[in-house]
Tab-separated table of C-alpha atoms in Angstrom:
chain	number	residue	atom	x	y	z
A	180	TRP	CA	-7.491	10.783	-12.607
A	181	LEU	CA	-8.752	13.787	-9.737
A	182	VAL	CA	-5.744	16.487	-9.429
A	183	ILE	CA	-6.212	16.863	-5.750
A	184	ASP	CA	-4.749	19.351	-3.304
A	185	SER	CA	-2.764	17.523	-0.581
A	186	GLU	CA	-1.302	20.076	1.376
A	187	GLU	CA	-0.997	22.148	-1.019
A	188	VAL	CA	0.519	19.787	-3.106
A	189	PRO	CA	-1.406	18.834	-6.427
A	190	LYS	CA	-1.386	14.970	-7.058
A	191	LEU	CA	-2.588	13.263	-9.861
A	192	GLN	CA	-4.833	10.400	-7.559
A	193	LYS	CA	-7.052	7.572	-8.443
A	194	THR	CA	-8.970	4.621	-7.008
A	195	PHE	CA	-8.732	1.022	-8.357
A	196	ARG	CA	-11.536	-1.548	-7.250
A	197	PHE	CA	-10.291	-5.289	-6.569
A	198	LYS	CA	-12.942	-7.803	-6.221
A	199	ARG	CA	-9.971	-10.222	-4.464
A	200	TYR	CA	-7.510	-8.965	-2.549
A	201	LYS	CA	-5.028	-10.420	-3.761
A	202	ASP	CA	-5.297	-8.998	-7.233
A	203	ALA	CA	-4.874	-5.898	-5.339
A	204	LEU	CA	-1.288	-6.878	-3.378
A	205	ASP	CA	-0.407	-8.219	-7.113
A	206	PHE	CA	-1.701	-4.915	-8.608
A	207	VAL	CA	0.445	-3.189	-5.847
A	208	VAL	CA	3.656	-4.579	-7.061
A	209	ALA	CA	3.574	-4.150	-10.476
A	210	VAL	CA	3.107	-0.986	-9.934
A	211	GLY	CA	5.388	-0.652	-7.325
A	212	TRP	CA	8.087	-2.356	-9.701
A	213	ALA	CA	7.728	0.275	-12.322
A	214	ALA	CA	8.176	3.126	-10.008
A	215	ASP	CA	11.333	1.560	-8.515
A	216	GLU	CA	12.327	1.008	-12.172
A	217	GLN	CA	11.840	4.845	-12.637
A	218	ASP	CA	13.000	5.951	-9.338
A	219	HIS	CA	9.657	7.641	-8.759
A	220	HIS	CA	7.548	6.448	-5.843
A	221	PRO	CA	3.782	7.293	-5.540
A	222	LYS	CA	2.121	6.994	-2.407
A	223	ILE	CA	-0.327	4.049	-2.755
A	224	THR	CA	-2.863	3.019	-0.536
A	225	ILE	CA	-4.638	-0.268	-0.055
A	226	GLU	CA	-7.725	-0.763	1.763
A	227	TYR	CA	-10.126	-4.224	1.481
A	228	GLY	CA	-11.319	-3.839	-2.182
A	229	LYS	CA	-9.387	-1.072	-3.440
A	230	VAL	CA	-6.146	0.763	-4.120
A	231	THR	CA	-5.416	4.519	-4.571
A	232	VAL	CA	-2.143	5.500	-5.749
A	233	GLU	CA	-0.880	9.346	-5.958
A	234	TRP	CA	1.416	10.506	-8.550
A	235	TRP	CA	3.477	14.036	-7.416
A	236	THR	CA	7.126	15.317	-8.179
A	237	HIS	CA	8.718	15.912	-4.640
A	238	VAL	CA	11.239	17.947	-5.271
A	239	ILE	CA	9.024	20.248	-7.222
A	240	ASN	CA	6.060	19.929	-4.893
A	241	GLY	CA	3.844	19.396	-7.685
A	242	LEU	CA	3.409	17.827	-11.404
A	243	HIS	CA	5.657	16.882	-14.062
A	244	ARG	CA	5.388	15.276	-17.186
A	245	ASN	CA	7.028	12.328	-16.017
A	246	ASP	CA	3.803	12.211	-12.972
A	247	PHE	CA	1.213	12.027	-15.980
A	248	ILE	CA	3.257	9.368	-17.609
A	249	MET	CA	3.513	6.984	-14.728
A	250	ALA	CA	-0.024	7.596	-14.284
A	251	ALA	CA	-1.181	6.239	-17.798
A	252	LYS	CA	1.763	3.637	-16.997
A	253	THR	CA	-0.974	2.690	-13.718
A	254	ASP	CA	-3.666	2.575	-16.022
A	255	GLU	CA	-2.097	-0.009	-18.579
A	256	ILE	CA	-1.217	-2.029	-15.613
A	257	TYR	CA	-4.559	-2.410	-14.484
A	258	ARG	CA	-5.922	-3.131	-17.927
A	259	SER	CA	-3.569	-5.785	-18.471
A	260	ARG	CA	-4.223	-7.607	-15.610
A	261	GLU	CA	-7.714	-7.401	-16.390
A	262	ASP	CA	-6.948	-8.644	-19.920
A	263	THR	CA	-5.220	-11.867	-17.887
A	264	LYS	CA	-8.768	-12.639	-16.221
A	265	PRO	CA	-11.050	-15.991	-17.202
A	266	ARG	CA	-13.965	-14.308	-18.687
A	267	ILE	CA	-17.689	-15.852	-18.893
A	268	SER	CA	-18.025	-15.610	-23.095
B	159	TRP	CA	1.704	0.899	17.889
B	160	LEU	CA	0.088	4.091	18.324
B	161	VAL	CA	-4.016	4.399	18.779
B	162	ILE	CA	-4.979	6.983	16.664
B	163	ASP	CA	-8.172	8.192	16.406
B	164	SER	CA	-9.223	8.172	12.722
B	165	GLU	CA	-12.487	10.151	11.843
B	166	GLU	CA	-13.359	9.170	14.928
B	167	VAL	CA	-12.813	5.363	15.168
B	168	PRO	CA	-9.306	4.007	17.423
B	169	LYS	CA	-6.908	2.467	14.841
B	170	LEU	CA	-3.468	0.794	15.747
B	171	GLN	CA	-1.055	2.624	13.777
B	172	LYS	CA	2.764	2.007	12.894
B	173	THR	CA	5.212	3.122	10.607
B	174	PHE	CA	7.794	0.820	9.188
B	175	ARG	CA	11.369	1.961	7.740
B	176	PHE	CA	12.896	0.562	4.920
B	177	LYS	CA	16.289	1.443	3.003
B	178	ARG	CA	15.055	-0.691	-0.250
B	179	TYR	CA	12.170	-0.176	-1.934
B	180	LYS	CA	11.334	-3.514	-2.555
B	181	ASP	CA	12.208	-4.740	0.628
B	182	ALA	CA	8.700	-2.221	1.547
B	183	LEU	CA	7.181	-3.963	-1.252
B	184	ASP	CA	7.664	-7.559	0.313
B	185	PHE	CA	6.798	-6.377	3.579
B	186	VAL	CA	3.153	-5.088	1.762
B	187	VAL	CA	2.649	-8.661	0.469
B	188	ALA	CA	3.526	-10.537	3.382
B	189	VAL	CA	0.985	-8.927	5.953
B	190	GLY	CA	-1.353	-8.984	2.914
B	191	TRP	CA	-1.324	-12.319	2.617
B	192	ALA	CA	-1.321	-12.976	6.608
B	193	ALA	CA	-4.697	-10.372	6.541
B	194	ASP	CA	-6.338	-12.268	3.935
B	195	GLU	CA	-5.893	-15.651	5.576
B	196	GLN	CA	-7.641	-13.998	8.716
B	197	ASP	CA	-10.262	-11.932	6.538
B	198	HIS	CA	-8.721	-9.054	8.278
B	199	HIS	CA	-7.787	-6.551	6.428
B	200	PRO	CA	-5.602	-3.279	7.704
B	201	LYS	CA	-5.075	-0.104	5.926
B	202	ILE	CA	-1.827	-0.100	4.222
B	203	THR	CA	0.098	3.110	2.811
B	204	ILE	CA	3.459	2.436	1.064
B	205	GLU	CA	5.301	5.845	0.539
B	206	TYR	CA	9.326	6.244	-0.492
B	207	GLY	CA	10.875	4.235	2.596
B	208	LYS	CA	7.945	3.669	4.713
B	209	VAL	CA	4.704	1.646	5.019
B	210	THR	CA	2.241	2.185	7.627
B	211	VAL	CA	0.057	0.212	8.798
B	212	GLU	CA	-3.185	0.605	10.172
B	213	TRP	CA	-5.713	-1.933	11.843
B	214	TRP	CA	-9.191	-1.729	12.953
B	215	THR	CA	-12.499	-3.491	13.202
B	216	HIS	CA	-15.061	-1.748	10.555
B	217	VAL	CA	-17.745	-3.610	12.109
B	218	ILE	CA	-17.489	-2.043	15.713
B	219	ASN	CA	-15.674	1.130	14.229
B	220	GLY	CA	-13.193	0.259	17.103
B	221	LEU	CA	-10.621	-2.301	18.250
B	222	HIS	CA	-10.968	-5.393	18.674
B	223	ARG	CA	-8.878	-8.309	20.177
B	224	ASN	CA	-8.232	-9.482	16.783
B	225	ASP	CA	-6.116	-6.152	16.010
B	226	PHE	CA	-3.776	-6.676	18.384
B	227	ILE	CA	-3.307	-10.105	17.363
B	228	MET	CA	-2.622	-8.638	13.834
B	229	ALA	CA	-0.428	-5.765	15.089
B	230	ALA	CA	1.534	-8.512	17.229
B	231	LYS	CA	1.821	-10.861	13.813
B	232	THR	CA	2.833	-7.688	11.338
B	233	ASP	CA	5.927	-6.523	14.044
B	234	GLU	CA	6.770	-10.077	14.113
B	235	ILE	CA	6.687	-10.547	9.923
B	236	TYR	CA	8.705	-7.191	9.894
B	237	ARG	CA	11.309	-8.649	12.401
B	238	SER	CA	11.632	-12.200	10.213
B	239	ARG	CA	12.495	-9.858	7.366
B	240	GLU	CA	15.058	-8.371	8.969
B	241	ASP	CA	16.388	-11.823	10.469
B	242	THR	CA	16.956	-12.997	6.940
B	243	LYS	CA	19.169	-10.133	5.689
B	244	PRO	CA	22.713	-10.406	5.192
B	245	ARG	CA	25.008	-8.757	8.152
B	246	ILE	CA	28.260	-7.114	8.487
B	247	SER	CA	29.642	-8.655	11.408
């Protein structure tokens, strides 16, 4: 994760790559549901082949412990999707 | 739809509002599937309460007829979701 400065608000940002567009959509939905469950909503940008997720805490215009927890959770969702894919052994 | 100029590339941009975050996710998936079917992928940004969709044609760095068709399709998806919601009569 990068700490970016977006309009003077620090945010955690990471871009995830996907070969299949539908895998990107599945990832967005999984991150979105996890976010909604915590009532903590990131900015998510979907483009062909990649999804960018940005976490920050609106009320403090900055980073809170919860953002780091949700960033780790986002990685976990990405990894768990990788694990379920068929592999060539 | 607005025609915006993003890094000298004209794009069709529109922001759609949602009361429920999960409705926003459903909309993104519906637009995403329609996009993938046409192999023409927009930039979609999801934030709390809103989804921004941007259509343009990468290979010409500009707008093509297909972008206008997909913009209309996006509106249709948004409207059809509205129609299926329960109403207070």
